[in-house]
PDB file of C-alpha atoms in Angstrom:
ATOM      1  CA  UNK A   1      83.951  24.089 -58.435  1.00  0.00           C
ATOM      2  CA  UNK A   2      81.378  21.308 -58.212  1.00  0.00           C
ATOM      3  CA  UNK A   3      80.129  20.461 -54.725  1.00  0.00           C
ATOM      4  CA  UNK A   4      78.008  17.435 -53.835  1.00  0.00           C
ATOM      5  CA  UNK A   5      76.500  15.579 -50.913  1.00  0.00           C
ATOM      6  CA  UNK A   6      76.584  11.809 -51.130  1.00  0.00           C
ATOM      7  CA  UNK A   7      75.446   8.828 -49.109  1.00  0.00           C
ATOM      8  CA  UNK A   8      72.233   7.379 -47.711  1.00  0.00           C
ATOM      9  CA  UNK A   9      69.290   9.751 -47.120  1.00  0.00           C
ATOM     10  CA  UNK A  10      69.886  11.714 -43.948  1.00  0.00           C
ATOM     11  CA  UNK A  11      73.492  10.504 -43.737  1.00  0.00           C
ATOM     12  CA  UNK A  12      75.010  12.481 -46.625  1.00  0.00           C
ATOM     13  CA  UNK A  13      78.614  13.629 -46.527  1.00  0.00           C
ATOM     14  CA  UNK A  14      80.202  16.590 -48.330  1.00  0.00           C
ATOM     15  CA  UNK A  15      82.191  16.023 -51.495  1.00  0.00           C
ATOM     16  CA  UNK A  16      83.766  17.665 -54.509  1.00  0.00           C
ATOM     17  CA  UNK A  17      83.907  16.533 -58.131  1.00  0.00           C
ATOM     18  CA  UNK A  18      87.421  16.814 -59.571  1.00  0.00           C
ATOM     19  CA  UNK A  19      88.400  17.762 -63.124  1.00  0.00           C
ATOM     20  CA  UNK A  20      88.212  14.100 -64.206  1.00  0.00           C
ATOM     21  CA  UNK A  21      84.678  13.722 -62.871  1.00  0.00           C
ATOM     22  CA  UNK A  22      85.757  11.695 -59.847  1.00  0.00           C
ATOM     23  CA  UNK A  23      84.157  12.113 -56.441  1.00  0.00           C
ATOM     24  CA  UNK A  24      86.413  13.344 -53.639  1.00  0.00           C
ATOM     25  CA  UNK A  25      85.543  13.507 -49.950  1.00  0.00           C
ATOM     26  CA  UNK A  26      85.421  16.853 -48.120  1.00  0.00           C
ATOM     27  CA  UNK A  27      84.531  15.212 -44.797  1.00  0.00           C
ATOM     28  CA  UNK A  28      87.907  16.068 -43.249  1.00  0.00           C
ATOM     29  CA  UNK A  29      87.548  19.707 -44.289  1.00  0.00           C
ATOM     30  CA  UNK A  30      83.914  20.623 -43.527  1.00  0.00           C
ATOM     31  CA  UNK A  31      81.033  18.947 -41.706  1.00  0.00           C
ATOM     32  CA  UNK A  32      78.533  19.439 -44.519  1.00  0.00           C
ATOM     33  CA  UNK A  33      77.507  21.773 -47.328  1.00  0.00           C
ATOM     34  CA  UNK A  34      75.121  24.096 -45.556  1.00  0.00           C
ATOM     35  CA  UNK A  35      74.352  27.803 -45.297  1.00  0.00           C
ATOM     36  CA  UNK A  36      77.655  28.593 -43.608  1.00  0.00           C
ATOM     37  CA  UNK A  37      79.649  26.984 -46.434  1.00  0.00           C
ATOM     38  CA  UNK A  38      77.758  28.938 -49.103  1.00  0.00           C
ATOM     39  CA  UNK A  39      79.007  32.337 -47.953  1.00  0.00           C
ATOM     40  CA  UNK A  40      81.426  33.938 -50.449  1.00  0.00           C
ATOM     41  CA  UNK A  41      84.368  33.754 -48.023  1.00  0.00           C
ATOM     42  CA  UNK A  42      83.747  30.067 -47.275  1.00  0.00           C
ATOM     43  CA  UNK A  43      83.416  29.212 -50.966  1.00  0.00           C
ATOM     44  CA  UNK A  44      86.678  31.000 -51.761  1.00  0.00           C
ATOM     45  CA  UNK A  45      88.375  28.889 -49.114  1.00  0.00           C
ATOM     46  CA  UNK A  46      87.048  25.675 -50.664  1.00  0.00           C
ATOM     47  CA  UNK A  47      88.084  26.819 -54.134  1.00  0.00           C
ATOM     48  CA  UNK A  48      91.711  26.966 -52.992  1.00  0.00           C
ATOM     49  CA  UNK A  49      91.718  23.226 -52.261  1.00  0.00           C
ATOM     50  CA  UNK A  50      93.436  21.018 -54.821  1.00  0.00           C
ATOM     51  CA  UNK A  51      90.924  18.175 -55.381  1.00  0.00           C
ATOM     52  CA  UNK A  52      93.823  15.767 -55.930  1.00  0.00           C
ATOM     53  CA  UNK A  53      94.703  16.147 -52.232  1.00  0.00           C
ATOM     54  CA  UNK A  54      91.264  14.905 -51.152  1.00  0.00           C
ATOM     55  CA  UNK A  55      90.450  11.208 -50.604  1.00  0.00           C
ATOM     56  CA  UNK A  56      88.874   9.459 -53.563  1.00  0.00           C
ATOM     57  CA  UNK A  57      85.418   8.024 -52.858  1.00  0.00           C
ATOM     58  CA  UNK A  58      85.102   4.478 -54.179  1.00  0.00           C
ATOM     59  CA  UNK A  59      82.051   3.017 -55.853  1.00  0.00           C
ATOM     60  CA  UNK A  60      78.988   4.895 -57.010  1.00  0.00           C
ATOM     61  CA  UNK A  61      77.273   6.308 -53.945  1.00  0.00           C
ATOM     62  CA  UNK A  62      73.872   7.950 -54.067  1.00  0.00           C
ATOM     63  CA  UNK A  63      73.857  11.739 -54.439  1.00  0.00           C
ATOM     64  CA  UNK A  64      71.565  13.798 -52.232  1.00  0.00           C
ATOM     65  CA  UNK A  65      70.349  17.373 -52.531  1.00  0.00           C
ATOM     66  CA  UNK A  66      73.621  19.347 -52.793  1.00  0.00           C
ATOM     67  CA  UNK A  67      72.695  21.668 -49.905  1.00  0.00           C
ATOM     68  CA  UNK A  68      71.711  20.644 -46.382  1.00  0.00           C
ATOM     69  CA  UNK A  69      68.708  22.296 -44.723  1.00  0.00           C
ATOM     70  CA  UNK A  70      67.107  24.084 -47.657  1.00  0.00           C
ATOM     71  CA  UNK A  71      64.958  26.770 -46.072  1.00  0.00           C
ATOM     72  CA  UNK A  72      62.757  27.729 -49.011  1.00  0.00           C
ATOM     73  CA  UNK A  73      62.023  26.084 -52.340  1.00  0.00           C
ATOM     74  CA  UNK A  74      60.741  28.901 -54.541  1.00  0.00           C
ATOM     75  CA  UNK A  75      59.605  28.409 -58.134  1.00  0.00           C
ATOM     76  CA  UNK A  76      58.869  30.605 -61.121  1.00  0.00           C
ATOM     77  CA  UNK A  77      56.080  29.571 -63.483  1.00  0.00           C
ATOM     78  CA  UNK A  78      55.703  30.175 -67.225  1.00  0.00           C
ATOM     79  CA  UNK A  79      59.152  31.716 -67.516  1.00  0.00           C
ATOM     80  CA  UNK A  80      60.041  30.527 -71.033  1.00  0.00           C
ATOM     81  CA  UNK A  81      58.366  32.234 -73.954  1.00  0.00           C
ATOM     82  CA  UNK A  82      58.210  29.004 -75.964  1.00  0.00           C
ATOM     83  CA  UNK A  83      56.705  27.088 -73.016  1.00  0.00           C
ATOM     84  CA  UNK A  84      54.039  29.768 -72.508  1.00  0.00           C
ATOM     85  CA  UNK A  85      53.177  29.394 -76.197  1.00  0.00           C
ATOM     86  CA  UNK A  86      52.717  25.609 -75.928  1.00  0.00           C
ATOM     87  CA  UNK A  87      50.591  26.094 -72.813  1.00  0.00           C
ATOM     88  CA  UNK A  88      48.496  28.650 -74.752  1.00  0.00           C
ATOM     89  CA  UNK A  89      48.948  31.201 -71.972  1.00  0.00           C
ATOM     90  CA  UNK A  90      49.875  34.892 -72.289  1.00  0.00           C
ATOM     91  CA  UNK A  91      53.374  35.990 -71.319  1.00  0.00           C
ATOM     92  CA  UNK A  92      53.346  37.101 -67.678  1.00  0.00           C
ATOM     93  CA  UNK A  93      53.994  40.774 -66.963  1.00  0.00           C
ATOM     94  CA  UNK A  94      55.676  39.857 -63.676  1.00  0.00           C
ATOM     95  CA  UNK A  95      57.177  36.548 -62.510  1.00  0.00           C
ATOM     96  CA  UNK A  96      54.643  33.955 -61.416  1.00  0.00           C
ATOM     97  CA  UNK A  97      55.793  32.777 -57.984  1.00  0.00           C
ATOM     98  CA  UNK A  98      54.816  29.617 -56.125  1.00  0.00           C
ATOM     99  CA  UNK A  99      56.417  27.380 -53.513  1.00  0.00           C
ATOM    100  CA  UNK A 100      57.239  23.701 -53.430  1.00  0.00           C
ATOM    101  CA  UNK A 101      57.088  21.984 -50.042  1.00  0.00           C
ATOM    102  CA  UNK A 102      60.474  21.228 -48.500  1.00  0.00           C
ATOM    103  CA  UNK A 103      59.265  17.629 -48.095  1.00  0.00           C
ATOM    104  CA  UNK A 104      59.238  17.376 -51.902  1.00  0.00           C
ATOM    105  CA  UNK A 105      63.043  17.593 -51.945  1.00  0.00           C
ATOM    106  CA  UNK A 106      64.873  14.468 -53.001  1.00  0.00           C
ATOM    107  CA  UNK A 107      68.184  13.404 -54.495  1.00  0.00           C
ATOM    108  CA  UNK A 108      68.716  13.711 -58.251  1.00  0.00           C
ATOM    109  CA  UNK A 109      68.504   9.968 -58.923  1.00  0.00           C
ATOM    110  CA  UNK A 110      65.935   9.022 -56.295  1.00  0.00           C
ATOM    111  CA  UNK A 111      62.603   7.665 -57.605  1.00  0.00           C
ATOM    112  CA  UNK A 112      59.674   9.869 -58.525  1.00  0.00           C
ATOM    113  CA  UNK A 113      56.713   8.629 -56.498  1.00  0.00           C
ATOM    114  CA  UNK A 114      53.261   8.927 -58.035  1.00  0.00           C
ATOM    115  CA  UNK A 115      50.923  10.377 -55.404  1.00  0.00           C
ATOM    116  CA  UNK A 116      47.797   8.396 -54.604  1.00  0.00           C
ATOM    117  CA  UNK A 117      45.155   9.167 -57.210  1.00  0.00           C
ATOM    118  CA  UNK A 118      47.679  10.605 -59.648  1.00  0.00           C
ATOM    119  CA  UNK A 119      46.407  10.990 -63.205  1.00  0.00           C
ATOM    120  CA  UNK A 120      48.580  13.673 -64.762  1.00  0.00           C
ATOM    121  CA  UNK A 121      52.053  13.650 -63.197  1.00  0.00           C
ATOM    122  CA  UNK A 122      54.347  15.655 -65.478  1.00  0.00           C
ATOM    123  CA  UNK A 123      58.019  16.545 -65.854  1.00  0.00           C
ATOM    124  CA  UNK A 124      59.819  19.928 -66.006  1.00  0.00           C
ATOM    125  CA  UNK A 125      63.591  20.337 -66.373  1.00  0.00           C
ATOM    126  CA  UNK A 126      64.725  23.620 -64.836  1.00  0.00           C
ATOM    127  CA  UNK A 127      67.802  25.624 -63.931  1.00  0.00           C
ATOM    128  CA  UNK A 128      68.062  25.929 -60.167  1.00  0.00           C
ATOM    129  CA  UNK A 129      69.604  28.864 -58.294  1.00  0.00           C
ATOM    130  CA  UNK A 130      71.160  28.282 -54.868  1.00  0.00           C
ATOM    131  CA  UNK A 131      71.389  31.427 -52.750  1.00  0.00           C
ATOM    132  CA  UNK A 132      74.666  32.098 -50.930  1.00  0.00           C
ATOM    133  CA  UNK A 133      74.069  35.386 -49.099  1.00  0.00           C
ATOM    134  CA  UNK A 134      71.028  36.952 -47.481  1.00  0.00           C
ATOM    135  CA  UNK A 135      69.221  39.012 -50.116  1.00  0.00           C
ATOM    136  CA  UNK A 136      66.791  41.811 -49.285  1.00  0.00           C
ATOM    137  CA  UNK A 137      65.722  44.406 -51.858  1.00  0.00           C
ATOM    138  CA  UNK A 138      68.746  43.793 -54.061  1.00  0.00           C
ATOM    139  CA  UNK A 139      69.096  45.424 -57.470  1.00  0.00           C
ATOM    140  CA  UNK A 140      69.283  43.492 -60.715  1.00  0.00           C
ATOM    141  CA  UNK A 141      72.832  44.804 -61.148  1.00  0.00           C
ATOM    142  CA  UNK A 142      73.922  43.243 -57.839  1.00  0.00           C
ATOM    143  CA  UNK A 143      71.650  40.202 -57.800  1.00  0.00           C
ATOM    144  CA  UNK A 144      74.152  37.609 -59.067  1.00  0.00           C
ATOM    145  CA  UNK A 145      76.503  38.466 -56.196  1.00  0.00           C
ATOM    146  CA  UNK A 146      74.028  36.718 -53.907  1.00  0.00           C
ATOM    147  CA  UNK A 147      74.134  33.434 -55.829  1.00  0.00           C
ATOM    148  CA  UNK A 148      76.341  30.630 -54.482  1.00  0.00           C
ATOM    149  CA  UNK A 149      75.812  28.390 -57.478  1.00  0.00           C
ATOM    150  CA  UNK A 150      73.500  26.632 -59.877  1.00  0.00           C
ATOM    151  CA  UNK A 151      72.025  23.162 -60.138  1.00  0.00           C
ATOM    152  CA  UNK A 152      69.475  21.024 -62.002  1.00  0.00           C
ATOM    153  CA  UNK A 153      65.867  20.785 -60.808  1.00  0.00           C
ATOM    154  CA  UNK A 154      63.028  18.554 -61.987  1.00  0.00           C
ATOM    155  CA  UNK A 155      59.878  20.472 -61.061  1.00  0.00           C
ATOM    156  CA  UNK A 156      57.650  17.388 -61.073  1.00  0.00           C
ATOM    157  CA  UNK A 157      53.980  18.416 -61.184  1.00  0.00           C
ATOM    158  CA  UNK A 158      50.623  16.669 -60.800  1.00  0.00           C
ATOM    159  CA  UNK A 159      48.599  18.715 -63.289  1.00  0.00           C
ATOM    160  CA  UNK A 160      45.148  17.637 -62.079  1.00  0.00           C
ATOM    161  CA  UNK A 161      46.043  18.785 -58.548  1.00  0.00           C
ATOM    162  CA  UNK A 162      47.699  21.934 -59.875  1.00  0.00           C
ATOM    163  CA  UNK A 163      45.086  23.144 -62.347  1.00  0.00           C
ATOM    164  CA  UNK A 164      41.798  21.371 -61.622  1.00  0.00           C
ATOM    165  CA  UNK A 165      41.495  21.602 -57.842  1.00  0.00           C
ATOM    166  CA  UNK A 166      41.482  25.334 -57.156  1.00  0.00           C
ATOM    167  CA  UNK A 167      43.488  28.388 -58.239  1.00  0.00           C
ATOM    168  CA  UNK A 168      46.640  27.678 -56.221  1.00  0.00           C
ATOM    169  CA  UNK A 169      49.392  25.600 -57.861  1.00  0.00           C
ATOM    170  CA  UNK A 170      51.058  24.375 -54.676  1.00  0.00           C
ATOM    171  CA  UNK A 171      48.921  21.223 -54.287  1.00  0.00           C
ATOM    172  CA  UNK A 172      50.245  19.876 -57.561  1.00  0.00           C
ATOM    173  CA  UNK A 173      53.838  20.869 -56.911  1.00  0.00           C
ATOM    174  CA  UNK A 174      54.685  19.784 -53.381  1.00  0.00           C
ATOM    175  CA  UNK A 175      54.042  16.034 -53.331  1.00  0.00           C
ATOM    176  CA  UNK A 176      56.703  13.743 -51.890  1.00  0.00           C
ATOM    177  CA  UNK A 177      59.629  13.291 -54.330  1.00  0.00           C
ATOM    178  CA  UNK A 178      58.436  16.118 -56.620  1.00  0.00           C
ATOM    179  CA  UNK A 179      61.639  18.120 -56.119  1.00  0.00           C
ATOM    180  CA  UNK A 180      64.751  16.275 -57.353  1.00  0.00           C
ATOM    181  CA  UNK A 181      67.698  18.681 -57.007  1.00  0.00           C
ATOM    182  CA  UNK A 182      71.305  18.086 -58.063  1.00  0.00           C
ATOM    183  CA  UNK A 183      73.559  16.298 -58.615  1.00  0.00           C
ATOM    184  CA  UNK A 184      75.967  19.206 -58.138  1.00  0.00           C
ATOM    185  CA  UNK A 185      76.151  22.744 -56.887  1.00  0.00           C
ATOM    186  CA  UNK A 186      78.308  24.460 -59.512  1.00  0.00           C
ATOM    187  CA  UNK A 187      79.787  27.840 -58.641  1.00  0.00           C
ATOM    188  CA  UNK A 188      79.111  30.665 -61.124  1.00  0.00           C
ATOM    189  CA  UNK A 189      82.643  31.017 -62.510  1.00  0.00           C
ATOM    190  CA  UNK A 190      82.445  27.443 -63.803  1.00  0.00           C
ATOM    191  CA  UNK A 191      79.418  27.749 -66.063  1.00  0.00           C
ATOM    192  CA  UNK A 192      79.971  30.812 -68.252  1.00  0.00           C
ATOM    193  CA  UNK A 193      76.865  32.740 -69.295  1.00  0.00           C
ATOM    194  CA  UNK A 194      73.935  31.606 -67.156  1.00  0.00           C
ATOM    195  CA  UNK A 195      71.587  32.978 -69.821  1.00  0.00           C
ATOM    196  CA  UNK A 196      72.971  30.622 -72.450  1.00  0.00           C
ATOM    197  CA  UNK A 197      72.607  27.136 -70.973  1.00  0.00           C
ATOM    198  CA  UNK A 198      71.031  24.183 -72.757  1.00  0.00           C
ATOM    199  CA  UNK A 199      68.412  22.051 -70.990  1.00  0.00           C
ATOM    200  CA  UNK A 200      67.105  18.617 -71.965  1.00  0.00           C
ATOM    201  CA  UNK A 201      64.784  15.904 -70.677  1.00  0.00           C
ATOM    202  CA  UNK A 202      64.017  12.412 -71.948  1.00  0.00           C
ATOM    203  CA  UNK A 203      61.346   9.897 -70.993  1.00  0.00           C
ATOM    204  CA  UNK A 204      62.182   6.260 -71.744  1.00  0.00           C
ATOM    205  CA  UNK A 205      64.981   7.424 -74.030  1.00  0.00           C
ATOM    206  CA  UNK A 206      62.792   9.754 -76.098  1.00  0.00           C
ATOM    207  CA  UNK A 207      63.704  13.446 -76.088  1.00  0.00           C
ATOM    208  CA  UNK A 208      60.788  15.462 -74.744  1.00  0.00           C
ATOM    209  CA  UNK A 209      62.306  18.807 -73.771  1.00  0.00           C
ATOM    210  CA  UNK A 210      65.020  20.801 -75.487  1.00  0.00           C
ATOM    211  CA  UNK A 211      65.580  24.397 -74.489  1.00  0.00           C
ATOM    212  CA  UNK A 212      67.996  27.162 -73.615  1.00  0.00           C
ATOM    213  CA  UNK A 213      67.954  29.724 -70.831  1.00  0.00           C
ATOM    214  CA  UNK A 214      68.228  32.462 -73.476  1.00  0.00           C
ATOM    215  CA  UNK A 215      64.451  32.177 -73.964  1.00  0.00           C
ATOM    216  CA  UNK A 216      63.689  32.985 -70.331  1.00  0.00           C
ATOM    217  CA  UNK A 217      61.200  35.818 -69.977  1.00  0.00           C
ATOM    218  CA  UNK A 218      62.806  36.908 -66.692  1.00  0.00           C
ATOM    219  CA  UNK A 219      66.549  36.401 -66.277  1.00  0.00           C
ATOM    220  CA  UNK A 220      68.290  34.917 -63.241  1.00  0.00           C
ATOM    221  CA  UNK A 221      69.272  38.407 -62.071  1.00  0.00           C
ATOM    222  CA  UNK A 222      65.731  39.689 -62.499  1.00  0.00           C
ATOM    223  CA  UNK A 223      64.304  36.711 -60.592  1.00  0.00           C
ATOM    224  CA  UNK A 224      66.636  37.099 -57.603  1.00  0.00           C
ATOM    225  CA  UNK A 225      66.037  40.843 -57.450  1.00  0.00           C
ATOM    226  CA  UNK A 226      62.270  40.451 -57.803  1.00  0.00           C
ATOM    227  CA  UNK A 227      61.921  37.760 -55.137  1.00  0.00           C
ATOM    228  CA  UNK A 228      64.079  39.745 -52.688  1.00  0.00           C
ATOM    229  CA  UNK A 229      61.379  42.449 -52.674  1.00  0.00           C
ATOM    230  CA  UNK A 230      58.760  40.017 -51.382  1.00  0.00           C
ATOM    231  CA  UNK A 231      60.762  37.722 -49.107  1.00  0.00           C
ATOM    232  CA  UNK A 232      64.193  37.543 -47.532  1.00  0.00           C
ATOM    233  CA  UNK A 233      66.262  35.046 -49.473  1.00  0.00           C
ATOM    234  CA  UNK A 234      68.540  33.094 -47.168  1.00  0.00           C
ATOM    235  CA  UNK A 235      71.690  31.044 -47.878  1.00  0.00           C
ATOM    236  CA  UNK A 236      70.647  27.578 -49.002  1.00  0.00           C
ATOM    237  CA  UNK A 237      67.323  28.643 -50.504  1.00  0.00           C
ATOM    238  CA  UNK A 238      66.647  27.001 -53.874  1.00  0.00           C
ATOM    239  CA  UNK A 239      64.904  28.803 -56.736  1.00  0.00           C
ATOM    240  CA  UNK A 240      63.621  26.875 -59.761  1.00  0.00           C
ATOM    241  CA  UNK A 241      63.496  29.243 -62.720  1.00  0.00           C
ATOM    242  CA  UNK A 242      60.924  27.742 -65.087  1.00  0.00           C
ATOM    243  CA  UNK A 243      60.902  25.143 -67.836  1.00  0.00           C
ATOM    244  CA  UNK A 244      61.258  25.143 -71.630  1.00  0.00           C
ATOM    245  CA  UNK A 245      58.661  23.539 -73.951  1.00  0.00           C
ATOM    246  CA  UNK A 246      58.010  19.815 -74.168  1.00  0.00           C
ATOM    247  CA  UNK A 247      56.113  19.055 -70.967  1.00  0.00           C
ATOM    248  CA  UNK A 248      53.584  16.245 -71.083  1.00  0.00           C
ATOM    249  CA  UNK A 249      50.486  18.409 -70.843  1.00  0.00           C
ATOM    250  CA  UNK A 250      51.668  20.525 -73.795  1.00  0.00           C
ATOM    251  CA  UNK A 251      51.906  17.680 -76.290  1.00  0.00           C
ATOM    252  CA  UNK A 252      49.297  17.396 -79.073  1.00  0.00           C
ATOM    253  CA  UNK A 253      48.221  14.202 -77.318  1.00  0.00           C
ATOM    254  CA  UNK A 254      49.073  14.824 -73.638  1.00  0.00           C
ATOM    255  CA  UNK A 255      51.277  12.155 -72.089  1.00  0.00           C
ATOM    256  CA  UNK A 256      51.951  11.774 -68.381  1.00  0.00           C
ATOM    257  CA  UNK A 257      54.244   9.663 -66.247  1.00  0.00           C
ATOM    258  CA  UNK A 258      53.333   6.147 -65.242  1.00  0.00           C
ATOM    259  CA  UNK A 259      54.918   3.476 -63.078  1.00  0.00           C
ATOM    260  CA  UNK A 260      58.086   2.109 -64.649  1.00  0.00           C
ATOM    261  CA  UNK A 261      58.918   5.182 -66.745  1.00  0.00           C
ATOM    262  CA  UNK A 262      62.547   6.296 -66.799  1.00  0.00           C
ATOM    263  CA  UNK A 263      63.279  10.029 -66.762  1.00  0.00           C
ATOM    264  CA  UNK A 264      66.656  11.502 -67.704  1.00  0.00           C
ATOM    265  CA  UNK A 265      67.382  15.221 -67.632  1.00  0.00           C
ATOM    266  CA  UNK A 266      70.237  17.643 -67.314  1.00  0.00           C
ATOM    267  CA  UNK A 267      72.073  20.828 -68.132  1.00  0.00           C
ATOM    268  CA  UNK A 268      75.567  20.478 -69.636  1.00  0.00           C
ATOM    269  CA  UNK A 269      78.096  21.627 -67.052  1.00  0.00           C
ATOM    270  CA  UNK A 270      75.619  21.180 -64.191  1.00  0.00           C
ATOM    271  CA  UNK A 271      75.185  17.419 -64.365  1.00  0.00           C
ATOM    272  CA  UNK A 272      72.404  14.944 -65.056  1.00  0.00           C
ATOM    273  CA  UNK A 273      69.545  13.330 -63.182  1.00  0.00           C
ATOM    274  CA  UNK A 274      67.934   9.917 -63.750  1.00  0.00           C
ATOM    275  CA  UNK A 275      64.731   8.814 -62.052  1.00  0.00           C
ATOM    276  CA  UNK A 276      62.471   5.789 -62.130  1.00  0.00           C
ATOM    277  CA  UNK A 277      58.750   6.371 -61.621  1.00  0.00           C
ATOM    278  CA  UNK A 278      57.230   4.258 -58.858  1.00  0.00           C
ATOM    279  CA  UNK A 279      54.043   4.183 -56.791  1.00  0.00           C
ATOM    280  CA  UNK A 280      53.949   6.298 -53.661  1.00  0.00           C
ATOM    281  CA  UNK A 281      55.412   4.770 -50.526  1.00  0.00           C
ATOM    282  CA  UNK A 282      55.926   6.217 -47.062  1.00  0.00           C
ATOM    283  CA  UNK A 283      59.346   7.617 -46.320  1.00  0.00           C
ATOM    284  CA  UNK A 284      61.241   6.258 -43.366  1.00  0.00           C
TER     285      UNK A 284
END
């Protein structure tokens, strides 16, 4: 099952993508896709709906973040062995954890805004986990039971803020528009082996990142279990699980985003994002 939220920012409505890739409205069935709809019982109820019975949505509406009211946006750093190698950093013994500000969240095709003074804004395609049930001290064996679904995340990062202005990464990770999430929330039974998913990212049509979740240092189950020991994971929380090699700062001649660049990224089965890079502007 592929769930979406579509419409103008702040006015999104719930939807479902049918087997032909067409958008169907869930507005007559649920108010929105929020924490209550991510519970296992609620998801099973939605899965019983025949998409063909739902109204077809005309046109090509904007997609928003596929979950309303994300409580926490948690990220794992240096979680691909090949990315750690390009960054010339040792493999972490435990997951590196940092947070992205909730105000960084944006729809999958909304613009990336360069923060004022940006010099090294970079890209990072990542597998995103969306939590469906409250998780506290869960085991690795049970961890995937707490996952409502998966999505695509672009962990946009301003490297000069992240690495050159103190030891904490958050300043370079939480800028406005630095958290495109979506387009879809895909339930686990629809993606096969979560540790064998391809990831890709292009800038201006040139492939920059190619990876697979099989090279993760810490698996999805290990990440959920680990985080649940340090914080209560709530339904609707989003976890970005790290990026494969090919980021701008890792290139032989580092290359960073500039106004006018076009970014395209995705994970087969989870959908694709496309963003234009623009100068920062205040949100309404």
